[in-house]
Coordinates of C-alpha atoms (C1' of nucleotides) in Angstrom, one line a residue:
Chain A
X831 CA -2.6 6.2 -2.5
X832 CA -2.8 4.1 0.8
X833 CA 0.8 4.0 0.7
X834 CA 2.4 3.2 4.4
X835 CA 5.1 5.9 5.5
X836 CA 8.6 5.2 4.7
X837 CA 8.5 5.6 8.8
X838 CA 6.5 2.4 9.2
X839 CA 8.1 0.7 6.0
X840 CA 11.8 1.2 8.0
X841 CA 10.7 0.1 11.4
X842 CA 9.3 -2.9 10.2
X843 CA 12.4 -3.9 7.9
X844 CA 14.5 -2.9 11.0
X845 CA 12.3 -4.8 13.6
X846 CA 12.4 -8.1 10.8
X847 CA 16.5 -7.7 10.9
X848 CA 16.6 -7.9 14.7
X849 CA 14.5 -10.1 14.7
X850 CA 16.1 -12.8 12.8
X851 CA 19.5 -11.5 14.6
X852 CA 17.9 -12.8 18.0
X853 CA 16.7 -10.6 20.4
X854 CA 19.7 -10.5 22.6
X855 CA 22.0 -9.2 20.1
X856 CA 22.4 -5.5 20.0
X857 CA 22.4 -4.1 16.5
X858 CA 23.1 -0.8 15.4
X859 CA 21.8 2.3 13.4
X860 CA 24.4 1.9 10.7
X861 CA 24.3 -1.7 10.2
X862 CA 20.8 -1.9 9.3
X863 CA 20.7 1.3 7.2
X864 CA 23.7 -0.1 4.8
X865 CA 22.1 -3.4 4.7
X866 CA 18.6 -2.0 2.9
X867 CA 20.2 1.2 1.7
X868 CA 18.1 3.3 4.5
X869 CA 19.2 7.3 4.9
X870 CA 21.1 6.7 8.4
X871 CA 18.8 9.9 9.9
X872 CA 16.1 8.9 9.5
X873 CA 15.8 5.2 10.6
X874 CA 17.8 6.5 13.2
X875 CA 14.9 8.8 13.9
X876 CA 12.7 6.4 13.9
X877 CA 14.7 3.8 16.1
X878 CA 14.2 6.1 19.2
X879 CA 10.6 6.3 18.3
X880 CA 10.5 2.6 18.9
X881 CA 13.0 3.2 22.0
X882 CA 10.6 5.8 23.5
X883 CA 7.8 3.3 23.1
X884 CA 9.6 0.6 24.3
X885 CA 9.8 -1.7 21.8
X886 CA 13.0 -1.9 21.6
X887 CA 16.0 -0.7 23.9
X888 CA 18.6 1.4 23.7
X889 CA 22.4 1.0 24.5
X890 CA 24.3 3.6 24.1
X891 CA 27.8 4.1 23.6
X892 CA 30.6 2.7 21.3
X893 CA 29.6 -1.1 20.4
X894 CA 26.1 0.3 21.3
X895 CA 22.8 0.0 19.5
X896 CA 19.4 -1.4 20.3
X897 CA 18.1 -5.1 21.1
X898 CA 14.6 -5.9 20.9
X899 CA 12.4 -6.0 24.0
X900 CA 8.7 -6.5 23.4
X901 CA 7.4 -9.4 22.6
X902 CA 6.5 -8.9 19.1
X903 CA 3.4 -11.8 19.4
X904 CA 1.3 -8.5 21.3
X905 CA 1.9 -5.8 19.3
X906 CA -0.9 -5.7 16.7
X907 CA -0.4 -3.5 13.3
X908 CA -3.2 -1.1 13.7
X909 CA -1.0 0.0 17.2
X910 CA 1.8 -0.6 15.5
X911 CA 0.9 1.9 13.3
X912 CA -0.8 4.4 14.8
X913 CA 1.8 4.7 17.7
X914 CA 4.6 6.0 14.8
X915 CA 1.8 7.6 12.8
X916 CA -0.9 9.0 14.9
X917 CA -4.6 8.3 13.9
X918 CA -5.4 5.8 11.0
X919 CA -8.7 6.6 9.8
X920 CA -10.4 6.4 6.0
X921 CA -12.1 10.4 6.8
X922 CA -11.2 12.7 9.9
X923 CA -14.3 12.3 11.3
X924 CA -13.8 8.5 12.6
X925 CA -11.4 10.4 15.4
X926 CA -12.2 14.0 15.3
X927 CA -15.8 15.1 15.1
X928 CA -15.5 18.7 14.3
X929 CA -16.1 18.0 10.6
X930 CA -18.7 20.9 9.5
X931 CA -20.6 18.6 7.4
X932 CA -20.7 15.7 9.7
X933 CA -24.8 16.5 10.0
X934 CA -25.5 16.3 6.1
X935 CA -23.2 13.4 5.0
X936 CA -23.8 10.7 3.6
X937 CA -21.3 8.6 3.5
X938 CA -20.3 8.7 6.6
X939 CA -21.7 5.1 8.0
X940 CA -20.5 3.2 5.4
X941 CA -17.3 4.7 5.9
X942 CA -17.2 4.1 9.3
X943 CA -17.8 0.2 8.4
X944 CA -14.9 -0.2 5.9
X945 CA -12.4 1.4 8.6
X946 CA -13.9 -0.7 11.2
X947 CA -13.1 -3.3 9.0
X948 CA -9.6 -2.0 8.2
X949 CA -8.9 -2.0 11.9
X950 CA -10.4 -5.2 12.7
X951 CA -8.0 -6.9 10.1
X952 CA -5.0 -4.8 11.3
X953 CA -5.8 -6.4 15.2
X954 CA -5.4 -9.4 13.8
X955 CA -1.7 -9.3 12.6
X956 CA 0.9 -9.1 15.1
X957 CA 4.2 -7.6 14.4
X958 CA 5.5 -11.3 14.5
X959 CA 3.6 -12.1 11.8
X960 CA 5.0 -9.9 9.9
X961 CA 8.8 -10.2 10.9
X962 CA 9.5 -13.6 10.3
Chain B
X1474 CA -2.4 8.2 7.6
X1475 CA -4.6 5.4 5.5
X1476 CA -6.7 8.6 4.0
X1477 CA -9.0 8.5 1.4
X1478 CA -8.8 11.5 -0.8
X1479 CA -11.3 14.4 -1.3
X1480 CA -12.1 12.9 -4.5
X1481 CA -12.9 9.7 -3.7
X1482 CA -14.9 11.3 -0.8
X1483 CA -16.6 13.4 -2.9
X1484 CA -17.2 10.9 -5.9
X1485 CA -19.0 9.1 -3.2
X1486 CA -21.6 11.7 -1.9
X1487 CA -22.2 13.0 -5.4
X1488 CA -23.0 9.1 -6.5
X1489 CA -25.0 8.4 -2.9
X1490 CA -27.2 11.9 -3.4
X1491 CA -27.9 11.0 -7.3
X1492 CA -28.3 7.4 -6.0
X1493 CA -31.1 8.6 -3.8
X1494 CA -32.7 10.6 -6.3
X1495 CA -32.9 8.1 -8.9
X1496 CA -31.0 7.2 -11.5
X1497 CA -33.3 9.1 -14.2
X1498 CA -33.1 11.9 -12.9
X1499 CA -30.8 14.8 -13.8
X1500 CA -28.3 16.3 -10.9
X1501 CA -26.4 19.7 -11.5
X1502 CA -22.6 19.9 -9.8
X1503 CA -24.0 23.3 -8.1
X1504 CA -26.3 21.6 -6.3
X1505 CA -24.7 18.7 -5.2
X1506 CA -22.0 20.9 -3.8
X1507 CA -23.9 23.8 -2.1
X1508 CA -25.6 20.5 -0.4
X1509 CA -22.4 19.2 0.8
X1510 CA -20.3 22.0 0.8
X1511 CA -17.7 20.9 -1.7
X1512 CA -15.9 23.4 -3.8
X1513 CA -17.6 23.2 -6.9
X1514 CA -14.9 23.2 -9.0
X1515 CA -13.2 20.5 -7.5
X1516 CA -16.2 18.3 -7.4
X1517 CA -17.0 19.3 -11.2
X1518 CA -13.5 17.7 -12.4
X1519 CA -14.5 15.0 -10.7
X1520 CA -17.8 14.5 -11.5
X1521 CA -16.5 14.7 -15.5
X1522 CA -14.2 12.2 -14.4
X1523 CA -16.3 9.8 -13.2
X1524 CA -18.2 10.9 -17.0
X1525 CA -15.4 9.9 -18.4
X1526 CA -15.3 6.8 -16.8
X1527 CA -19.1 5.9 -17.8
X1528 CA -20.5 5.8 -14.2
X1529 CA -22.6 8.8 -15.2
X1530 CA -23.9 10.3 -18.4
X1531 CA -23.8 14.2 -18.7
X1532 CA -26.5 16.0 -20.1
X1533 CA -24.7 19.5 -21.4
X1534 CA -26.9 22.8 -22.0
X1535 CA -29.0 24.3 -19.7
X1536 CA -30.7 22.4 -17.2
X1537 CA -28.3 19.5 -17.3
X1538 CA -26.1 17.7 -15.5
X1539 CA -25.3 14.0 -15.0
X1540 CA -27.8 10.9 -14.4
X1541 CA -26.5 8.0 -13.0
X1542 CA -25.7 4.8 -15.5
X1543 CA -23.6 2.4 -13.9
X1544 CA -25.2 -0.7 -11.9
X1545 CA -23.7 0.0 -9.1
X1546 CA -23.7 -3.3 -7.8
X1547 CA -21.0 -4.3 -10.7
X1548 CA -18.7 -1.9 -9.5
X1549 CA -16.0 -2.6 -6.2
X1550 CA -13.9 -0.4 -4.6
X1551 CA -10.7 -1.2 -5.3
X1552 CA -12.0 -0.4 -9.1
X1553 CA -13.5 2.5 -8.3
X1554 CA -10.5 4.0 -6.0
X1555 CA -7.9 3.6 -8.8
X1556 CA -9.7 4.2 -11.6
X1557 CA -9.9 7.9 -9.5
X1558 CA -6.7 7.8 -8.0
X1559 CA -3.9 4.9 -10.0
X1560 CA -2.8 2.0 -8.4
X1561 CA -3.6 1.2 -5.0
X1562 CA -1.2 -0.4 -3.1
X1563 CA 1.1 -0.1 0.6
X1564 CA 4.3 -0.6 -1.3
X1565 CA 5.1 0.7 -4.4
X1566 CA 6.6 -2.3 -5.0
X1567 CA 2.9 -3.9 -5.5
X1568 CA 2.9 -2.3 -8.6
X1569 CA 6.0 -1.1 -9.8
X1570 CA 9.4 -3.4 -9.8
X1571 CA 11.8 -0.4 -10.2
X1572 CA 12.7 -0.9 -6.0
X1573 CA 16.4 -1.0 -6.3
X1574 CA 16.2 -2.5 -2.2
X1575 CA 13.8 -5.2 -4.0
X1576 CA 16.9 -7.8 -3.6
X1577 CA 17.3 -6.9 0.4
X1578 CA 13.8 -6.0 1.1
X1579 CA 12.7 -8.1 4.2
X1580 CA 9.2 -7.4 4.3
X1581 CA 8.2 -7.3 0.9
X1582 CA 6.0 -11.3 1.3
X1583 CA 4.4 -9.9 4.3
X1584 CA 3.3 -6.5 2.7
X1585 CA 1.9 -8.0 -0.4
X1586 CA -0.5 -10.2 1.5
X1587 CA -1.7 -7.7 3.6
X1588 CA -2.1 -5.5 0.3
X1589 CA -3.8 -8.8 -1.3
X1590 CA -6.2 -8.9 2.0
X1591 CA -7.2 -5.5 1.8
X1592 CA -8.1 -5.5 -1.9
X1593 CA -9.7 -8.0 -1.5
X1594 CA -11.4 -6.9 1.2
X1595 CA -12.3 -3.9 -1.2
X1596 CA -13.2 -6.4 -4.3
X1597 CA -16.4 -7.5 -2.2
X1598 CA -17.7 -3.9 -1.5
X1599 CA -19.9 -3.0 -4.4
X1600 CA -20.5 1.0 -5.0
X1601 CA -24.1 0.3 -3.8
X1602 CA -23.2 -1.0 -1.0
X1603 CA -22.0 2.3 -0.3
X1604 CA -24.2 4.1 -1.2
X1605 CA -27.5 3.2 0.0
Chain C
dT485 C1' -28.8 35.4 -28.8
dT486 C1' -28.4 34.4 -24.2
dA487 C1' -27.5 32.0 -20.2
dA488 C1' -26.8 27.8 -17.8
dA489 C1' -24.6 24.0 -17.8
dT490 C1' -20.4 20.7 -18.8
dA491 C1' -15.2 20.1 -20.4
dC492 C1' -10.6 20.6 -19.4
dG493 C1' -5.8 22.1 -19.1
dA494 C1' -2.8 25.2 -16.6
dC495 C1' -1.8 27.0 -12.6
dT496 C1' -1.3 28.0 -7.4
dT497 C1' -1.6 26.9 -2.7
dT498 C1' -1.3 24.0 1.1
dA499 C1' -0.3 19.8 3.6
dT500 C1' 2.3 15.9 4.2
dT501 C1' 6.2 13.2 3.8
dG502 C1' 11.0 12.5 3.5
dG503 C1' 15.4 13.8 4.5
dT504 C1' 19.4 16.7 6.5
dC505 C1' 22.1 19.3 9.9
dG506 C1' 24.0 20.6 14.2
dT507 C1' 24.7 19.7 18.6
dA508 C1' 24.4 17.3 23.0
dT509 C1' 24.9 13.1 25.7
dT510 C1' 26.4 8.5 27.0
dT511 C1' 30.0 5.2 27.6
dA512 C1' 33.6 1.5 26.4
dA513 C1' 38.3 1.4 25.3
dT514 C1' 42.8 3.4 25.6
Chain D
dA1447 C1' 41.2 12.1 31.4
dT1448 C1' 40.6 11.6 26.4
dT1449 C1' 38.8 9.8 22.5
dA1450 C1' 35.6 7.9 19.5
dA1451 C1' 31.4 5.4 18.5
dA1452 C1' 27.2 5.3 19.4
dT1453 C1' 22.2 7.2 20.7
dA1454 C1' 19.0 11.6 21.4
dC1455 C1' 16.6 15.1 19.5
dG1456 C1' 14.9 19.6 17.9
dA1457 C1' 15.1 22.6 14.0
dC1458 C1' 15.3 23.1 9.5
dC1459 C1' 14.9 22.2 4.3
dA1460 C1' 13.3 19.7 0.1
dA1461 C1' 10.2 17.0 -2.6
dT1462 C1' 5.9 15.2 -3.5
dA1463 C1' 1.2 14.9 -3.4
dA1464 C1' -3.2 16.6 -2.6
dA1465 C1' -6.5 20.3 -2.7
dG1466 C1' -8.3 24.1 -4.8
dT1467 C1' -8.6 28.0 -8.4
dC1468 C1' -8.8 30.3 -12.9
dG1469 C1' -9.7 31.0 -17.6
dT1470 C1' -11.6 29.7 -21.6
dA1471 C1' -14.1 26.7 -24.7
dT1472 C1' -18.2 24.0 -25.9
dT1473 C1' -23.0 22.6 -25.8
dT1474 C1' -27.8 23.4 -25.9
dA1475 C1' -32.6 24.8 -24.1
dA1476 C1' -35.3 28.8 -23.9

DNA sequence: TTAAATACGACTTTATTGGTCGTATTTAAT
DNA sequence: ATTAAATACGACCAATAAAGTCGTATTTAA
């Protein structure tokens, strides 16, 4: 329980290897999924996640690969997250209020507080943090 | 993503609506989940979990039930989440050394101290702070 | 004796996550 | 031009975890 994805684990082991690489060096798929013992598919999957949202940038062809774009300083975990993972929320209800039993429960509040919390913790942490 | 599970969810309505009613009194599972619309079954194995667990006493035969025991105050989250679900943590690796990558890993430091922040983040939420 | 309740293991179903496959596209090097 | 090394990406399959159900036993007040 409260596990992060293997999606979100990979990006950020990939993101720290670039990282420390420099950010003008282009690195590719392959390297980084020997290095950690990654299945090649998927972090290449979810390298051109990070490509679509521009946080890193492609180059493609042979010698090709990606090189780090964004400045990792502005990218804060909870967006981090939720842009490879969708929503991050304790209950549904905190995004999507068509929860029958929003009217009789109880919890909900307190809830609501502790993901509020989550989130505000989350804002705090850039991706640099974590990366180097 | 970052879900907490039905049972969690429904351990904590069950202990906020016999909070509520006082801890003398005597609750029935049937009641608690025509109230909330839980499956009973589901919310009766957990209820006799949380029996098992000493947070509430059952009272078998007809008319019975469960009053409420523990102090509420003396019990956190992060207890009360893995005592119904196992170890809480982002990476296995919290937990668990078996990570073959554990040599390689390049984001384990950063994980564990968010892990560390969010437990203990979880360590200073007591059960009634939840659930009143 | 009955009926209303808990106790609980085994099972099934559903959702999510993790991973693979095949095929197309881009492009540097020859 | 051709080749080969890379990204791009949708469709599919597998494994795991979560959610829910079923059947049967036990307890006990009325």
């Amino acid at each position: 329980m409260f596990k992060l994805t293997r999606k979100v684990e990979y990006a950020l082991i990939a993101l720290r290897h670039m990282q420390n690489k420099g950010s003008e060096v282009v690195t590719n798929t392959k390297e980084i999924a020997e290095a950690y013992d990654i299945p090649v598919q998927l972090l290449a999957k979810t390298l051109q996640h990070l490509a679509r949202e521009g946080i890193i940038d492609p180059v493609q062809g042979p010698h090709g690969g990606y090189r780090l774009t964004a400045n990792l300083e502005d990218l804060n975990l909870t967006d981090f997250i939720e842009l490879l993972e969708g929503p991050m929320g304790l209950m549904d209800c905190y995004f999507d209020s068509n929860c029958e039993q929003l009217g009789v429960c109880n919890i909900r509040l307190p809830i609501v507080k502790i993901n509020d919390s989550i989130r505000n913790m989350f804002n705090k942490m850039s991706l640099a943090d974590l990366t180097k």
